[in-house]
Amino acid sequence: MTGSMPAIEFFATTARNLETLLADELRGLGLTTVTETRGGAHFTGDLADAYRVCLWSRVANRVLMPLAQFEAADADALYAGVRAIDWSAHLDLERTLAVHADSARSGIDHGKFAALKIKDAVVDQFRDQTGSRPSVDTERPDIALYCHLFRDRATLSLDLSGDSLHRRGYRGESGAAPLKETLAAAILLRAGWPSIAADGGALFDPLCGSGTLPIEAAMIAADSAPGLLRDHWGFTGWLGHDAEAWQALLA
């Protein structure tokens, strides 16, 4: 953690059964408060720490910053909980947004319906206050929101990654049945490739296909940040973005 900024609890998601690998990776990035859980790991830090995970994690899928937690047994409660957030602190009329939601063991059992209610609550707040509303962009939004509903309790987060972190930015197209970059990196880490590469060892992949394993292996061997080539993030369009901290990490 840097400076005197207040600590924030973030959540990094990953594929099932890779949670321990992710937790170890987060500790390797200098994070000391890491808690492994199903589907990912919680970690505590400031924005610079979360940005570092976005830039450097090889196995995380997304990095989420919770904005609010509240009871949401039905659509009205979900809408009211979202409306209670001051959205002018996060976006304005010039910025676009997208919402993703999933649900388990809750009265609201349809993720797309939950996402629609959340979007309505955000834009209705702007429309009531200004007469206008921000637009939705499902492909490349300035602000991406993610809601997890579990047992009628909603956790609404800002998706700092903006898009899955397996999209490194180095691939324009992929072949048939592509291996996800995050899974390729996980295989290499589990196989001890960082130590092998550091000792001058080689990697041989006779079935390389589109080259995901060799490319990820080369990035690990070169100690190259996996997110360095990405041109879109979920935090750069956010009003709370710390541009100075991000530029320092890129440098």
mmCIF file of C-alpha atoms in Angstrom:
data_model
loop_
_atom_site.group_PDB
_atom_site.id
_atom_site.type_symbol
_atom_site.label_atom_id
_atom_site.label_comp_id
_atom_site.label_asym_id
_atom_site.label_seq_id
_atom_site.Cartn_x
_atom_site.Cartn_y
_atom_site.Cartn_z
ATOM 1 C CA MET A 1 0.000 0.000 0.000
ATOM 2 C CA THR A 2 1.263 3.475 -0.819
ATOM 3 C CA GLY A 3 0.834 6.863 0.813
ATOM 4 C CA SER A 4 -1.850 7.509 3.403
ATOM 5 C CA MET A 5 -4.882 6.676 1.269
ATOM 6 C CA PRO A 6 -7.547 4.619 3.051
ATOM 7 C CA ALA A 7 -7.436 0.861 2.516
ATOM 8 C CA ILE A 8 -10.033 -0.606 0.156
ATOM 9 C CA GLU A 9 -11.042 -4.244 -0.132
ATOM 10 C CA PHE A 10 -10.931 -5.478 -3.720
ATOM 11 C CA PHE A 11 -11.824 -8.821 -5.240
ATOM 12 C CA ALA A 12 -9.886 -10.500 -8.044
ATOM 13 C CA THR A 13 -11.758 -13.230 -9.886
ATOM 14 C CA THR A 14 -10.255 -16.310 -11.488
ATOM 15 C CA ALA A 15 -11.289 -19.679 -12.881
ATOM 16 C CA ARG A 16 -12.348 -22.384 -10.452
ATOM 17 C CA ASN A 17 -9.444 -24.299 -8.873
ATOM 18 C CA LEU A 18 -6.972 -21.505 -9.598
ATOM 19 C CA GLU A 19 -7.776 -19.559 -6.425
ATOM 20 C CA THR A 20 -4.641 -20.681 -4.551
ATOM 21 C CA LEU A 21 -2.448 -19.805 -7.518
ATOM 22 C CA LEU A 22 -4.056 -16.357 -7.681
ATOM 23 C CA ALA A 23 -3.628 -15.759 -3.948
ATOM 24 C CA ASP A 24 0.056 -16.683 -4.175
ATOM 25 C CA GLU A 25 0.452 -14.385 -7.157
ATOM 26 C CA LEU A 26 -1.161 -11.466 -5.287
ATOM 27 C CA ARG A 27 1.218 -11.967 -2.366
ATOM 28 C CA GLY A 28 4.070 -12.001 -4.858
ATOM 29 C CA LEU A 29 2.901 -8.581 -6.049
ATOM 30 C CA GLY A 30 3.455 -7.231 -2.540
ATOM 31 C CA LEU A 31 -0.075 -7.502 -1.167
ATOM 32 C CA THR A 32 -0.068 -8.703 2.424
ATOM 33 C CA THR A 33 -3.803 -8.933 3.171
ATOM 34 C CA VAL A 34 -5.024 -11.643 0.800
ATOM 35 C CA THR A 35 -7.897 -14.050 1.455
ATOM 36 C CA GLU A 36 -8.525 -16.915 -0.918
ATOM 37 C CA THR A 37 -12.165 -17.809 -1.553
ATOM 38 C CA ARG A 38 -14.317 -19.561 -4.115
ATOM 39 C CA GLY A 39 -13.840 -18.022 -7.546
ATOM 40 C CA GLY A 40 -11.058 -15.622 -6.580
ATOM 41 C CA ALA A 41 -9.333 -13.797 -3.765
ATOM 42 C CA HIS A 42 -10.014 -10.703 -1.679
ATOM 43 C CA PHE A 43 -7.143 -8.293 -1.163
ATOM 44 C CA THR A 44 -6.792 -4.979 0.638
ATOM 45 C CA GLY A 45 -4.882 -1.962 -0.599
ATOM 46 C CA ASP A 46 -5.230 1.371 -2.341
ATOM 47 C CA LEU A 47 -5.975 2.178 -5.979
ATOM 48 C CA ALA A 48 -2.318 1.821 -6.977
ATOM 49 C CA ASP A 49 -2.365 -1.725 -5.593
ATOM 50 C CA ALA A 50 -5.497 -2.587 -7.576
ATOM 51 C CA TYR A 51 -3.992 -1.063 -10.715
ATOM 52 C CA ARG A 52 -0.855 -3.159 -10.162
ATOM 53 C CA VAL A 53 -2.964 -6.314 -10.062
ATOM 54 C CA CYS A 54 -4.728 -5.293 -13.286
ATOM 55 C CA LEU A 55 -1.397 -4.719 -14.994
ATOM 56 C CA TRP A 56 0.604 -7.651 -13.599
ATOM 57 C CA SER A 57 -1.734 -10.537 -12.734
ATOM 58 C CA ARG A 58 -1.385 -13.412 -15.168
ATOM 59 C CA VAL A 59 -4.225 -15.573 -13.807
ATOM 60 C CA ALA A 60 -6.903 -13.101 -12.632
ATOM 61 C CA ASN A 61 -9.922 -12.575 -14.879
ATOM 62 C CA ARG A 62 -11.192 -9.315 -13.375
ATOM 63 C CA VAL A 63 -10.428 -6.902 -10.542
ATOM 64 C CA LEU A 64 -13.544 -5.601 -8.792
ATOM 65 C CA MET A 65 -13.888 -2.678 -6.378
ATOM 66 C CA PRO A 66 -17.083 -3.035 -4.300
ATOM 67 C CA LEU A 67 -19.145 0.157 -4.163
ATOM 68 C CA ALA A 68 -21.985 -1.077 -1.945
ATOM 69 C CA GLN A 69 -23.538 -4.129 -0.320
ATOM 70 C CA PHE A 70 -27.238 -4.258 0.510
ATOM 71 C CA GLU A 71 -30.216 -6.579 0.844
ATOM 72 C CA ALA A 72 -32.010 -7.145 -2.456
ATOM 73 C CA ALA A 73 -34.709 -9.768 -2.053
ATOM 74 C CA ASP A 74 -36.703 -8.349 -4.959
ATOM 75 C CA ALA A 75 -36.428 -5.944 -7.879
ATOM 76 C CA ASP A 76 -37.645 -2.935 -5.875
ATOM 77 C CA ALA A 77 -35.030 -3.489 -3.168
ATOM 78 C CA LEU A 78 -32.284 -3.884 -5.786
ATOM 79 C CA TYR A 79 -33.366 -0.683 -7.541
ATOM 80 C CA ALA A 80 -33.519 1.256 -4.251
ATOM 81 C CA GLY A 81 -30.093 0.029 -3.154
ATOM 82 C CA VAL A 82 -28.518 1.172 -6.409
ATOM 83 C CA ARG A 83 -30.357 4.511 -6.354
ATOM 84 C CA ALA A 84 -28.914 5.176 -2.872
ATOM 85 C CA ILE A 85 -25.393 5.432 -4.353
ATOM 86 C CA ASP A 86 -24.210 8.881 -5.466
ATOM 87 C CA TRP A 87 -23.457 8.065 -9.091
ATOM 88 C CA SER A 88 -22.225 11.557 -9.863
ATOM 89 C CA ALA A 89 -19.042 10.566 -7.992
ATOM 90 C CA HIS A 90 -18.371 7.828 -10.536
ATOM 91 C CA LEU A 91 -19.563 8.984 -13.956
ATOM 92 C CA ASP A 92 -21.182 11.889 -15.766
ATOM 93 C CA LEU A 93 -23.459 12.367 -18.755
ATOM 94 C CA GLU A 94 -20.566 12.159 -21.203
ATOM 95 C CA ARG A 95 -19.521 8.684 -20.058
ATOM 96 C CA THR A 96 -21.047 5.377 -21.083
ATOM 97 C CA LEU A 97 -21.777 2.402 -18.840
ATOM 98 C CA ALA A 98 -22.513 -1.287 -18.974
ATOM 99 C CA VAL A 99 -23.845 -3.615 -16.272
ATOM 100 C CA HIS A 100 -23.301 -7.332 -15.747
ATOM 101 C CA ALA A 101 -24.970 -9.341 -12.992
ATOM 102 C CA ASP A 102 -25.171 -12.910 -11.807
ATOM 103 C CA SER A 103 -27.382 -14.500 -9.180
ATOM 104 C CA ALA A 104 -27.433 -17.576 -6.962
ATOM 105 C CA ARG A 105 -29.952 -18.662 -4.328
ATOM 106 C CA SER A 106 -31.792 -15.340 -4.581
ATOM 107 C CA GLY A 107 -35.316 -14.173 -5.269
ATOM 108 C CA ILE A 108 -33.982 -12.409 -8.346
ATOM 109 C CA ASP A 109 -32.785 -15.409 -10.317
ATOM 110 C CA HIS A 110 -32.079 -13.855 -13.714
ATOM 111 C CA GLY A 111 -28.815 -11.964 -14.191
ATOM 112 C CA LYS A 112 -29.962 -9.979 -17.226
ATOM 113 C CA PHE A 113 -33.057 -8.778 -15.395
ATOM 114 C CA ALA A 114 -30.932 -7.691 -12.417
ATOM 115 C CA ALA A 115 -28.538 -5.868 -14.747
ATOM 116 C CA LEU A 116 -31.484 -4.031 -16.342
ATOM 117 C CA LYS A 117 -32.807 -2.874 -12.948
ATOM 118 C CA ILE A 118 -29.354 -1.649 -11.941
ATOM 119 C CA LYS A 119 -28.961 0.264 -15.195
ATOM 120 C CA ASP A 120 -32.420 1.807 -14.729
ATOM 121 C CA ALA A 121 -31.536 2.959 -11.204
ATOM 122 C CA VAL A 122 -28.329 4.651 -12.370
ATOM 123 C CA VAL A 123 -29.786 6.446 -15.375
ATOM 124 C CA ASP A 124 -32.988 7.385 -13.538
ATOM 125 C CA GLN A 125 -30.908 9.134 -10.879
ATOM 126 C CA PHE A 126 -29.196 11.233 -13.540
ATOM 127 C CA ARG A 127 -32.444 11.927 -15.361
ATOM 128 C CA ASP A 128 -34.145 13.101 -12.160
ATOM 129 C CA GLN A 129 -31.212 15.359 -11.258
ATOM 130 C CA THR A 130 -30.241 16.726 -14.688
ATOM 131 C CA GLY A 131 -32.987 15.889 -17.153
ATOM 132 C CA SER A 132 -30.557 13.782 -19.168
ATOM 133 C CA ARG A 133 -29.011 10.341 -18.799
ATOM 134 C CA PRO A 134 -25.724 8.638 -19.664
ATOM 135 C CA SER A 135 -25.709 6.132 -22.514
ATOM 136 C CA VAL A 136 -25.180 2.390 -22.435
ATOM 137 C CA ASP A 137 -22.321 0.794 -24.365
ATOM 138 C CA THR A 138 -22.129 -2.967 -23.950
ATOM 139 C CA GLU A 139 -18.984 -3.335 -26.070
ATOM 140 C CA ARG A 140 -16.527 -0.753 -24.718
ATOM 141 C CA PRO A 141 -18.074 1.251 -21.854
ATOM 142 C CA ASP A 142 -16.281 3.925 -19.861
ATOM 143 C CA ILE A 143 -17.711 2.425 -16.665
ATOM 144 C CA ALA A 144 -18.410 -1.285 -16.194
ATOM 145 C CA LEU A 145 -20.485 -2.371 -13.195
ATOM 146 C CA TYR A 146 -20.702 -5.916 -11.874
ATOM 147 C CA CYS A 147 -23.301 -7.152 -9.402
ATOM 148 C CA HIS A 148 -23.185 -10.450 -7.563
ATOM 149 C CA LEU A 149 -26.435 -11.540 -5.920
ATOM 150 C CA PHE A 150 -26.160 -14.308 -3.357
ATOM 151 C CA ARG A 151 -28.899 -15.261 -0.920
ATOM 152 C CA ASP A 152 -30.745 -11.989 -1.597
ATOM 153 C CA ARG A 153 -27.694 -9.837 -0.810
ATOM 154 C CA ALA A 154 -26.216 -7.694 -3.560
ATOM 155 C CA THR A 155 -22.580 -6.702 -3.914
ATOM 156 C CA LEU A 156 -22.264 -3.997 -6.543
ATOM 157 C CA SER A 157 -18.752 -3.340 -7.806
ATOM 158 C CA LEU A 158 -16.841 -1.250 -10.296
ATOM 159 C CA ASP A 159 -15.036 -3.543 -12.721
ATOM 160 C CA LEU A 160 -11.583 -1.962 -12.823
ATOM 161 C CA SER A 161 -10.405 -4.334 -15.542
ATOM 162 C CA GLY A 162 -13.241 -3.327 -17.857
ATOM 163 C CA ASP A 163 -12.827 -6.499 -19.883
ATOM 164 C CA SER A 164 -11.489 -9.931 -19.003
ATOM 165 C CA LEU A 165 -7.776 -9.768 -18.256
ATOM 166 C CA HIS A 166 -7.097 -12.750 -20.519
ATOM 167 C CA ARG A 167 -7.373 -10.224 -23.350
ATOM 168 C CA ARG A 168 -3.740 -9.151 -23.208
ATOM 169 C CA GLY A 169 -3.802 -6.915 -26.263
ATOM 170 C CA TYR A 170 -1.211 -8.823 -28.313
ATOM 171 C CA ARG A 171 -3.663 -10.952 -30.327
ATOM 172 C CA GLY A 172 -5.811 -9.631 -33.137
ATOM 173 C CA GLU A 173 -7.400 -12.978 -33.999
ATOM 174 C CA SER A 174 -7.433 -16.460 -32.494
ATOM 175 C CA GLY A 175 -7.681 -19.914 -34.009
ATOM 176 C CA ALA A 176 -10.210 -22.616 -33.320
ATOM 177 C CA ALA A 177 -10.653 -23.696 -29.669
ATOM 178 C CA PRO A 178 -8.178 -21.150 -28.335
ATOM 179 C CA LEU A 179 -6.487 -21.646 -24.976
ATOM 180 C CA LYS A 180 -7.234 -18.663 -22.734
ATOM 181 C CA GLU A 181 -4.142 -16.665 -21.912
ATOM 182 C CA THR A 182 -4.905 -16.781 -18.188
ATOM 183 C CA LEU A 183 -5.183 -20.570 -18.247
ATOM 184 C CA ALA A 184 -1.970 -20.853 -20.269
ATOM 185 C CA ALA A 185 -0.180 -18.720 -17.694
ATOM 186 C CA ALA A 186 -1.618 -20.835 -14.881
ATOM 187 C CA ILE A 187 -0.316 -24.029 -16.510
ATOM 188 C CA LEU A 188 3.137 -22.482 -16.846
ATOM 189 C CA LEU A 189 3.172 -21.259 -13.245
ATOM 190 C CA ARG A 190 2.029 -24.656 -11.966
ATOM 191 C CA ALA A 191 4.765 -26.308 -14.052
ATOM 192 C CA GLY A 192 7.450 -24.146 -12.435
ATOM 193 C CA TRP A 193 8.290 -22.315 -15.651
ATOM 194 C CA PRO A 194 9.472 -19.071 -13.955
ATOM 195 C CA SER A 195 12.282 -20.967 -12.194
ATOM 196 C CA ILE A 196 13.099 -23.013 -15.296
ATOM 197 C CA ALA A 197 13.351 -19.846 -17.395
ATOM 198 C CA ALA A 198 15.467 -18.079 -14.759
ATOM 199 C CA ASP A 199 17.894 -21.029 -14.828
ATOM 200 C CA GLY A 200 18.222 -20.800 -18.614
ATOM 201 C CA GLY A 201 15.884 -23.681 -19.419
ATOM 202 C CA ALA A 202 13.816 -23.993 -22.585
ATOM 203 C CA LEU A 203 10.160 -24.569 -23.397
ATOM 204 C CA PHE A 204 9.070 -26.879 -26.200
ATOM 205 C CA ASP A 205 5.430 -26.957 -27.313
ATOM 206 C CA PRO A 206 4.917 -29.358 -30.251
ATOM 207 C CA LEU A 207 1.182 -28.525 -30.461
ATOM 208 C CA CYS A 208 1.421 -24.763 -30.133
ATOM 209 C CA GLY A 209 -1.622 -23.894 -32.274
ATOM 210 C CA SER A 210 -1.957 -20.113 -32.095
ATOM 211 C CA GLY A 211 1.056 -19.911 -29.794
ATOM 212 C CA THR A 212 -0.583 -18.965 -26.507
ATOM 213 C CA LEU A 213 1.684 -21.082 -24.286
ATOM 214 C CA PRO A 214 4.955 -19.939 -25.926
ATOM 215 C CA ILE A 215 3.849 -16.299 -25.907
ATOM 216 C CA GLU A 216 2.860 -16.405 -22.238
ATOM 217 C CA ALA A 217 6.104 -18.271 -21.456
ATOM 218 C CA ALA A 218 8.131 -15.577 -23.217
ATOM 219 C CA MET A 219 6.337 -12.822 -21.292
ATOM 220 C CA ILE A 220 7.040 -14.601 -17.995
ATOM 221 C CA ALA A 221 10.702 -15.175 -18.909
ATOM 222 C CA ALA A 222 11.073 -11.505 -19.898
ATOM 223 C CA ASP A 223 9.241 -10.326 -16.744
ATOM 224 C CA SER A 224 6.890 -8.384 -19.007
ATOM 225 C CA ALA A 225 3.609 -7.166 -17.525
ATOM 226 C CA PRO A 226 0.789 -9.134 -19.197
ATOM 227 C CA GLY A 227 -1.469 -6.077 -19.359
ATOM 228 C CA LEU A 228 1.069 -3.701 -20.853
ATOM 229 C CA LEU A 229 -0.350 -3.870 -24.394
ATOM 230 C CA ARG A 230 -4.005 -3.440 -23.434
ATOM 231 C CA ASP A 231 -5.549 -0.208 -24.687
ATOM 232 C CA HIS A 232 -8.738 -0.199 -22.599
ATOM 233 C CA TRP A 233 -9.330 -0.406 -18.861
ATOM 234 C CA GLY A 234 -12.401 -0.084 -16.694
ATOM 235 C CA PHE A 235 -10.865 2.591 -14.481
ATOM 236 C CA THR A 236 -9.577 5.174 -16.984
ATOM 237 C CA GLY A 237 -13.106 6.492 -17.668
ATOM 238 C CA TRP A 238 -14.045 6.487 -13.978
ATOM 239 C CA LEU A 239 -14.211 9.871 -12.213
ATOM 240 C CA GLY A 240 -12.221 8.476 -9.267
ATOM 241 C CA HIS A 241 -9.324 7.353 -11.463
ATOM 242 C CA ASP A 242 -5.830 8.155 -10.136
ATOM 243 C CA ALA A 243 -4.037 8.909 -13.404
ATOM 244 C CA GLU A 244 -0.764 9.750 -11.682
ATOM 245 C CA ALA A 245 -0.602 6.355 -9.944
ATOM 246 C CA TRP A 246 -1.396 4.557 -13.195
ATOM 247 C CA GLN A 247 1.247 6.404 -15.183
ATOM 248 C CA ALA A 248 3.819 5.631 -12.500
ATOM 249 C CA LEU A 249 3.019 1.914 -12.794
ATOM 250 C CA LEU A 250 3.287 2.027 -16.583
ATOM 251 C CA ALA A 251 6.650 3.771 -16.341
#
